[in-house]
Short mmCIF file of C-alpha atoms in Angstrom, two decimals:
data_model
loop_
_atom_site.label_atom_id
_atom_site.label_comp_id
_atom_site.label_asym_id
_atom_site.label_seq_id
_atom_site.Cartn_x
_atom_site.Cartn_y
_atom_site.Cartn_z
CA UNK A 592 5.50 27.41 68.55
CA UNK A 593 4.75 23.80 70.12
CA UNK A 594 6.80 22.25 72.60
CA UNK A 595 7.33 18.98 73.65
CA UNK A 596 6.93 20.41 77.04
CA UNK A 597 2.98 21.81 75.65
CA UNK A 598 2.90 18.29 74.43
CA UNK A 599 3.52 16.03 77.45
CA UNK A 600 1.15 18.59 79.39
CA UNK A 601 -1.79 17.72 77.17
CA UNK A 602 -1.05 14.19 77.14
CA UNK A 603 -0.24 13.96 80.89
CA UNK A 604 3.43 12.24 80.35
CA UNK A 605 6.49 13.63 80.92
CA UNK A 606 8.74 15.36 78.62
CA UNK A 607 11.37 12.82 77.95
CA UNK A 608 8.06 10.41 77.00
CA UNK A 609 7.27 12.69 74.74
CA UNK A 610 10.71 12.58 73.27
CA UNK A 611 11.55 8.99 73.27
CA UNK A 612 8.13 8.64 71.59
CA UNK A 613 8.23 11.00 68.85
CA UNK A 614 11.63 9.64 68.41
CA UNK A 615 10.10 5.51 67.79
CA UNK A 616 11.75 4.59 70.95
CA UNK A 617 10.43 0.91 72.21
CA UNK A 618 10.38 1.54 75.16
CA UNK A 619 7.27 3.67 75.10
CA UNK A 620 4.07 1.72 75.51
CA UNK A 621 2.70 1.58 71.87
CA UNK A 622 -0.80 2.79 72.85
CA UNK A 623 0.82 5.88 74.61
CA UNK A 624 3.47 6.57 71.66
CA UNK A 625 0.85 6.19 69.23
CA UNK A 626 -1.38 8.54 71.34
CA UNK A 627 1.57 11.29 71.85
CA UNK A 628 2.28 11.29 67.57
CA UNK A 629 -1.36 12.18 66.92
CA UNK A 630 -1.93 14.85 69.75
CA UNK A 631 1.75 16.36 68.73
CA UNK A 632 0.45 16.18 64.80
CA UNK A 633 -2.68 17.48 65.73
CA UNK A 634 -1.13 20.32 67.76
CA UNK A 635 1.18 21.40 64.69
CA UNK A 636 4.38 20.07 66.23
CA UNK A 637 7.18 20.30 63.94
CA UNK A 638 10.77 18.73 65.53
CA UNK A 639 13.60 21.49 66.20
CA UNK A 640 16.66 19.71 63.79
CA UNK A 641 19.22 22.46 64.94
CA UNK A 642 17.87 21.34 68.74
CA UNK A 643 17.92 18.09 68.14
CA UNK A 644 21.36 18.09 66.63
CA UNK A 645 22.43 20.07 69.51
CA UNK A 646 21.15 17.70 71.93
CA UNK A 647 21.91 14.63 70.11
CA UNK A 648 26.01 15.80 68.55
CA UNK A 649 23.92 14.56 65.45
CA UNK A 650 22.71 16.13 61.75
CA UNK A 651 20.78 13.39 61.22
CA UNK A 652 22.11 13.87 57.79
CA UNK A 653 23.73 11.59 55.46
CA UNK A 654 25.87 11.81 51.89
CA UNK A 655 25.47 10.04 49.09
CA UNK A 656 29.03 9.97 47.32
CA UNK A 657 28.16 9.50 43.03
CA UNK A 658 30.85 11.33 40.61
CA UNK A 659 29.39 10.55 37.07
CA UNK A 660 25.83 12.22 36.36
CA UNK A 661 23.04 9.98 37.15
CA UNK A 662 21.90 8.95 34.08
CA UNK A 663 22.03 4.89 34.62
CA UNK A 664 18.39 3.90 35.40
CA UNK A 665 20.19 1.14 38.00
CA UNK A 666 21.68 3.78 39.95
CA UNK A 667 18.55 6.08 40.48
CA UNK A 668 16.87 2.94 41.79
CA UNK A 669 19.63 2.41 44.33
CA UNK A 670 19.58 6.40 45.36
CA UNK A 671 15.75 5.89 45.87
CA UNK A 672 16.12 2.82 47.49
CA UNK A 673 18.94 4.47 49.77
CA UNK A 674 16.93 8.02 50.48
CA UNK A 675 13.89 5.82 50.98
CA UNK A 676 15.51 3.88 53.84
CA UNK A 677 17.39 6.14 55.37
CA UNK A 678 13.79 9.01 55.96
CA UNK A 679 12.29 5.71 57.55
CA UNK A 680 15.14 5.93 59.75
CA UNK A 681 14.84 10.00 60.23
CA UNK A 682 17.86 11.18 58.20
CA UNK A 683 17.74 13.58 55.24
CA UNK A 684 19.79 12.66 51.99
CA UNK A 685 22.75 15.23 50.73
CA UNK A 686 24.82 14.63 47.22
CA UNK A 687 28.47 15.29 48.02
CA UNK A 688 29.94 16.88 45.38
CA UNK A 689 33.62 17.21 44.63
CA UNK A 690 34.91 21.24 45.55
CA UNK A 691 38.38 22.04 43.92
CA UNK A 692 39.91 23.11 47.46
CA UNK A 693 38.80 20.10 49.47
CA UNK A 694 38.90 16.59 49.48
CA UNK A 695 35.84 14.44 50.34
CA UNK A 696 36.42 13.92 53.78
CA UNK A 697 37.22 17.80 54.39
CA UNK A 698 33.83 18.45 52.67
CA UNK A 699 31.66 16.19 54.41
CA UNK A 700 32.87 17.56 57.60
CA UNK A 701 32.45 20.81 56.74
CA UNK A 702 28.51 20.08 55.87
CA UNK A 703 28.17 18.09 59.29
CA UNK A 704 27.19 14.76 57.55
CA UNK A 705 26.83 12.02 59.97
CA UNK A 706 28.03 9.38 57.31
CA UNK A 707 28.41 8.27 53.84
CA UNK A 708 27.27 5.82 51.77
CA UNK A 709 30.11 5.80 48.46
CA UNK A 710 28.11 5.09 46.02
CA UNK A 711 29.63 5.59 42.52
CA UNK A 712 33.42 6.86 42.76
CA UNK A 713 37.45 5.66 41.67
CA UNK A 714 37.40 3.81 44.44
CA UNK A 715 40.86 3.52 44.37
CA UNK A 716 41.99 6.80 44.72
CA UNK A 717 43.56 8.39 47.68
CA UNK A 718 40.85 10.58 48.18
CA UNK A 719 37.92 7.90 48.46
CA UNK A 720 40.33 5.76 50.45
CA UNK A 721 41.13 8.69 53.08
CA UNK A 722 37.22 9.20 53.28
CA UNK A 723 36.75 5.26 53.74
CA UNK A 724 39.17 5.32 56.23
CA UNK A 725 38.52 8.34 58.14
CA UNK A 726 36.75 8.75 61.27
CA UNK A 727 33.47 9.56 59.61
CA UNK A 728 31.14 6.39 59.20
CA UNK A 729 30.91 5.11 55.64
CA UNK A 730 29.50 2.16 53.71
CA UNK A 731 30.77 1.76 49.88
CA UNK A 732 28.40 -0.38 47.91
CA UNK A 733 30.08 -2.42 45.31
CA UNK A 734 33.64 -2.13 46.49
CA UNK A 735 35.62 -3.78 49.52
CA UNK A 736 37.53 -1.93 51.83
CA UNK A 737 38.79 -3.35 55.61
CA UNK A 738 38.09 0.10 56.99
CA UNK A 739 34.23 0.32 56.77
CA UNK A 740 31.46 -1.68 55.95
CA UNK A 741 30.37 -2.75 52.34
CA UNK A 742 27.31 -4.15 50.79
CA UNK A 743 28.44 -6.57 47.88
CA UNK A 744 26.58 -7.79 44.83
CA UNK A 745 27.01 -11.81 44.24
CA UNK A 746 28.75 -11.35 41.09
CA UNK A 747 29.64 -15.25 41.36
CA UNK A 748 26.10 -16.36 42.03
CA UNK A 749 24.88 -13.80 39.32
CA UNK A 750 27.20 -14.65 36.19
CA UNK A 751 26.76 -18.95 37.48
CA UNK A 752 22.90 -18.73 37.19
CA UNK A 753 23.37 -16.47 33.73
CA UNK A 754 25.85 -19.41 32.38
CA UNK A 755 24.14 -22.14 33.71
CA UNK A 756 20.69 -20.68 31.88
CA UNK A 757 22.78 -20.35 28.58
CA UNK A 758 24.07 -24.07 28.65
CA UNK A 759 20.36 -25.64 29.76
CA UNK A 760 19.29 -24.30 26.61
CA UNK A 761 22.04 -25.77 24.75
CA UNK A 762 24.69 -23.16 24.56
CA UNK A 763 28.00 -24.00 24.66
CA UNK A 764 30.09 -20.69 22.76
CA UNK A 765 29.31 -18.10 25.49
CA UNK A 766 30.84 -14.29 24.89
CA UNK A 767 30.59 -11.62 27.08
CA UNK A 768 30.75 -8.01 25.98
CA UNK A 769 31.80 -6.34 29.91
CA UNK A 770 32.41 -3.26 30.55
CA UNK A 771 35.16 -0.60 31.46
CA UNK A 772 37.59 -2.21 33.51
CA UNK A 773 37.18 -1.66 37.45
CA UNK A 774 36.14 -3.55 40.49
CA UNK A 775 32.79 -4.82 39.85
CA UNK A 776 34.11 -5.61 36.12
CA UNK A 777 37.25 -7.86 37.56
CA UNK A 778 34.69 -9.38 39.70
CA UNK A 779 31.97 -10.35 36.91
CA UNK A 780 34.37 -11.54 34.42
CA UNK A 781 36.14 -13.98 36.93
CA UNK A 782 33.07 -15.36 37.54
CA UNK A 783 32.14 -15.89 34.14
CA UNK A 784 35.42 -17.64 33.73
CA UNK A 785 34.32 -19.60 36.54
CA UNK A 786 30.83 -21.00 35.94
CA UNK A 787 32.26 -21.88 32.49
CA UNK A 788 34.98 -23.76 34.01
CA UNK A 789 32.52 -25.61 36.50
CA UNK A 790 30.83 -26.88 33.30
CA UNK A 791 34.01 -28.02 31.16
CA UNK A 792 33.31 -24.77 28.82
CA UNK A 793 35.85 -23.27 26.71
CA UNK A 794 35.75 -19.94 26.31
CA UNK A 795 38.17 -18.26 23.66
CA UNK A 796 40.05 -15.19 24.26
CA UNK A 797 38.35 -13.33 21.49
CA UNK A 798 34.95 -13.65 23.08
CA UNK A 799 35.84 -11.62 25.89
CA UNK A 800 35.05 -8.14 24.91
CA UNK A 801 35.56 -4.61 26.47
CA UNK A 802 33.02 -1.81 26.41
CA UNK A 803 31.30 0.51 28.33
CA UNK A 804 28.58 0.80 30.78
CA UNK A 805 25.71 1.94 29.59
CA UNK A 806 26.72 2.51 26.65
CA UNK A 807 24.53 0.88 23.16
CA UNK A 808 26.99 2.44 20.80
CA UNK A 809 30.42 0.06 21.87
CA UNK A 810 28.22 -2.82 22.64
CA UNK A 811 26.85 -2.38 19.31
CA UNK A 812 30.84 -2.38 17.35
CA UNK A 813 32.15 -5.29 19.87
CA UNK A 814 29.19 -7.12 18.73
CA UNK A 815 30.04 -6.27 15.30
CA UNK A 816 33.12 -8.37 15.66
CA UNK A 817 31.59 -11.23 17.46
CA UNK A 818 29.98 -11.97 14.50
CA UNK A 819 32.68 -11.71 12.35
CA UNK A 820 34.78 -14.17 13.87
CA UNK A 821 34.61 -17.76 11.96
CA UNK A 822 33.84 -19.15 15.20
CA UNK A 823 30.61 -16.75 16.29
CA UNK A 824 29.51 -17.42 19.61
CA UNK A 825 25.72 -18.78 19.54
CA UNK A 826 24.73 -16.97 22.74
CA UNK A 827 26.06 -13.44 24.14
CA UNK A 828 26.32 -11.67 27.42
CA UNK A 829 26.19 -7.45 28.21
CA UNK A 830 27.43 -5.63 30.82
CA UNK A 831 23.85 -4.32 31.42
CA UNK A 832 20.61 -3.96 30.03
CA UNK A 833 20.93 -0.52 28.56
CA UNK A 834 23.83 -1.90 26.37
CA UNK A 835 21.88 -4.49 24.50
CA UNK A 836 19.96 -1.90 22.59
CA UNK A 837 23.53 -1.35 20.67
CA UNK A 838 23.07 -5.61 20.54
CA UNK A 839 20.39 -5.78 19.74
CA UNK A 840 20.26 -2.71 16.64
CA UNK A 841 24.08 -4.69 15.25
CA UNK A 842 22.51 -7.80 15.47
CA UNK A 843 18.77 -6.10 12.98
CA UNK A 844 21.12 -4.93 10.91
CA UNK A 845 22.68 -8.43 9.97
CA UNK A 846 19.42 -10.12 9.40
CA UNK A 847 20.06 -12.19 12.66
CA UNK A 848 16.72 -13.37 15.03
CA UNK A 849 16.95 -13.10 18.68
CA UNK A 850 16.71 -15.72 19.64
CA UNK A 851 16.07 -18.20 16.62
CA UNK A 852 20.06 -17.04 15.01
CA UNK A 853 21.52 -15.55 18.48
CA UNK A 854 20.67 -15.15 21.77
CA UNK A 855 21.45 -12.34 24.12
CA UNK A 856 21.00 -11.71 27.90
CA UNK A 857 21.50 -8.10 30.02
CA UNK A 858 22.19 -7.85 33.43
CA UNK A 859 20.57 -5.32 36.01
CA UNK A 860 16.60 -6.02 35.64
CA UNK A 861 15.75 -2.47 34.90
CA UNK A 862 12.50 -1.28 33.26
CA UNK A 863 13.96 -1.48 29.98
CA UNK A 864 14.30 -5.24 30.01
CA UNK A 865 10.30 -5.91 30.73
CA UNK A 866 9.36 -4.13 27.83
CA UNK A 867 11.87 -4.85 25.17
CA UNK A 868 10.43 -7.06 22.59
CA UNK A 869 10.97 -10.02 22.90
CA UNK A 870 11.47 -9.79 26.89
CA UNK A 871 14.94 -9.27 27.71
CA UNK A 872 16.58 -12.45 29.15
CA UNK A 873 18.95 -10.46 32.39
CA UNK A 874 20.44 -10.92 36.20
CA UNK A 875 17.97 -9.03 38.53
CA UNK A 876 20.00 -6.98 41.63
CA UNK A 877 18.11 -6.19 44.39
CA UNK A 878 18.70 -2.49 44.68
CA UNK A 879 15.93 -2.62 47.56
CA UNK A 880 17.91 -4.15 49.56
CA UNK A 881 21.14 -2.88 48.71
CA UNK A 882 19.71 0.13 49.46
CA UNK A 883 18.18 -0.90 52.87
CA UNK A 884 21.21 -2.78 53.89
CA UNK A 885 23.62 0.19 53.23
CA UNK A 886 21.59 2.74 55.29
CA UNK A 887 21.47 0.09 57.95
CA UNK A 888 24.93 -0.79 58.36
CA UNK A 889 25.51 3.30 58.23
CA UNK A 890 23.24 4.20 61.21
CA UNK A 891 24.65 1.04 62.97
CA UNK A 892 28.36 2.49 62.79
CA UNK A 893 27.18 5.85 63.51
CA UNK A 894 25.46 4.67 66.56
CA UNK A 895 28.57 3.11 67.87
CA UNK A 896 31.29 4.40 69.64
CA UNK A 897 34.26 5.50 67.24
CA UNK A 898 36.76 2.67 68.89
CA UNK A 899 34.02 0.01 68.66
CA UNK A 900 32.46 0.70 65.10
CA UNK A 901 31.70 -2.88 63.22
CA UNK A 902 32.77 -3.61 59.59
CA UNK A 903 30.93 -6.23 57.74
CA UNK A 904 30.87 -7.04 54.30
CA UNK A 905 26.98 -8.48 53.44
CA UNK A 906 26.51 -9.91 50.10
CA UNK A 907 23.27 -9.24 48.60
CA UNK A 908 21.88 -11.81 45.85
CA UNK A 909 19.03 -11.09 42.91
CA UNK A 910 17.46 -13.11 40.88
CA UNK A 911 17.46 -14.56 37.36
CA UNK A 912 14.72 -12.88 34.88
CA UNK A 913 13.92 -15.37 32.42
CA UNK A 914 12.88 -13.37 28.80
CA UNK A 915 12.49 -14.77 25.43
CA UNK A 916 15.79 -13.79 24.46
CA UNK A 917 17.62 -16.79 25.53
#
């Protein structure tokens, strides 16, 4: 078995060089470091994690926190953009589940996790907020708490460009089929209210409409009954991409054109909406760099001392996708 000590003998450093370079420590001279990786690869080096976590009072392992069953293409892009991030940074990824005689916080501790990122959850439950607030670092993504940090769509930048796209192309009866109510719902339909407001719109009560996320077959029936009203809206809004398949299916099976009779728009920017036909008209997120910016807020409260750990809230913006459905 290689050592770092058979290591920094070959490359005529000493061992803690060898360390802080395998590790991607700066303060090795980048020549040296980049010397010490090959030889070490070369010699069939493979890192010690039960030494290093000995060493270091570290797993180098962190939890992902998702309750539902990933089945939302959004969310897999966030996990991958969240695993991706955090290997760069030399931590492995771990799903922690739910066990029926502990809570969250008594489970992560049992598995050593060095943090976790809460994902998907109630976020309001006692449970999430006792594992929010514990002494284990955690980020939640989509969901403000004081305790820890939290990465934060723009909902209000997101639903103002959407609103402001509708009315520059000369819509003025805006719906908005959300989904189940929760956090990031109460955020995107304030915000809606709002960039209608900011441009004198009215919108009725009866174009508000609850769903589900994710879900074609409730988007379908509550746009079923936008179009029954006597005052249809001419453009409407869905709480993601997946959901304006059931739009778009209710909407074939009136005889309505999208967008020459009604126009629609997702939100999300997932696959689906670059290959509908014609090109779905959505709200982009950046799950890159939700992703990224979760993992580094993570490492940066694990690598603090427990009294001095920072909590910031960072907003992360996307993009409009412009499609020919709006």
């Amino acid at each position: 078995m290689v050592t770092l000590k058979d290591i920094a003998t070959l490359c005529n450093v000493s061992v803690a060089t060898v360390s802080r370079a395998l590790n991607g420590q700066s303060d090795v001279n980048g020549a040296t470091a980049k010397r010490i990786r090959r030889i070490a690869q070369e010699m069939g080096y493979l890192p010690n994690a039960a030494a290093r976590a000995l060493k270091t009072n570290r797993s180098y392992n962190i939890g992902i926190l998702y309750e539902d069953e990933i089945h939302h293409e959004y969310f897999s892009l966030l996990i991958n953009s969240i695993r991706n991030a955090a290997e760069k940074k030399g931590y492995d990824i771990t799903f922690l589940h739910k066990s029926t005689n502990t809570t969250y916080y008594e489970h992560a501790k049992y598995r050593g996790l060095d943090g976790v990122v809460i994902l998907q959850a109630a976020f309001h439950s006692p449970e999430i907020i006792q594992l929010a607030g514990s002494d284990l670092p955690c980020v939640a993504i989509d969901y403000e708490y004081e305790c820890c940090s939290c990465v934060i769509s723009d909902h209000p930048s997101s639903m103002s460009q959407l609103v402001r796209y509708a009315f520059d192309k000369g819509h003025r009866k805006i719906a908005f089929v959300h989904g189940q109510a929760g956090y990031i719902t109460e955020q995107r339909v304030n915000a809606f209210y709002k960039a209608c407001a900011a441009l004198g719109l009215t919108v009725p009560d009866a174009y508000i409409r609850p769903a589900a996320y994710h879900d074609p077959g409730s988007a379908s029936r509550e746009t079923k009954f936008l179009l029954s009203l006597d005052d249809k809206p001419s453009c409407i809004f869905y709480a993601d991409d997946y959901s304006c398949l059931g739009a778009i299916t209710q909407l074939e099976r009136t005889g309505l054109s999208i967008p020459d009779d009604i126009s629609i728009a997702g939100y999300d920017g997932i696959m689906l909406s670059t290959v509908l036909r014609p090109k779905l008209t959505t709200y982009r997120q950046d799950v890159q760099k939700k992703g990224e910016t979760a993992i580094a807020l993570l490492i940066e409260s694990i690598e603090a001392p427990a009294d001095q750990r920072p909590v910031r809230i960072v907003t992360v913006s996307g993009s409009l996708q412009p499609g020919g459905t709006l």
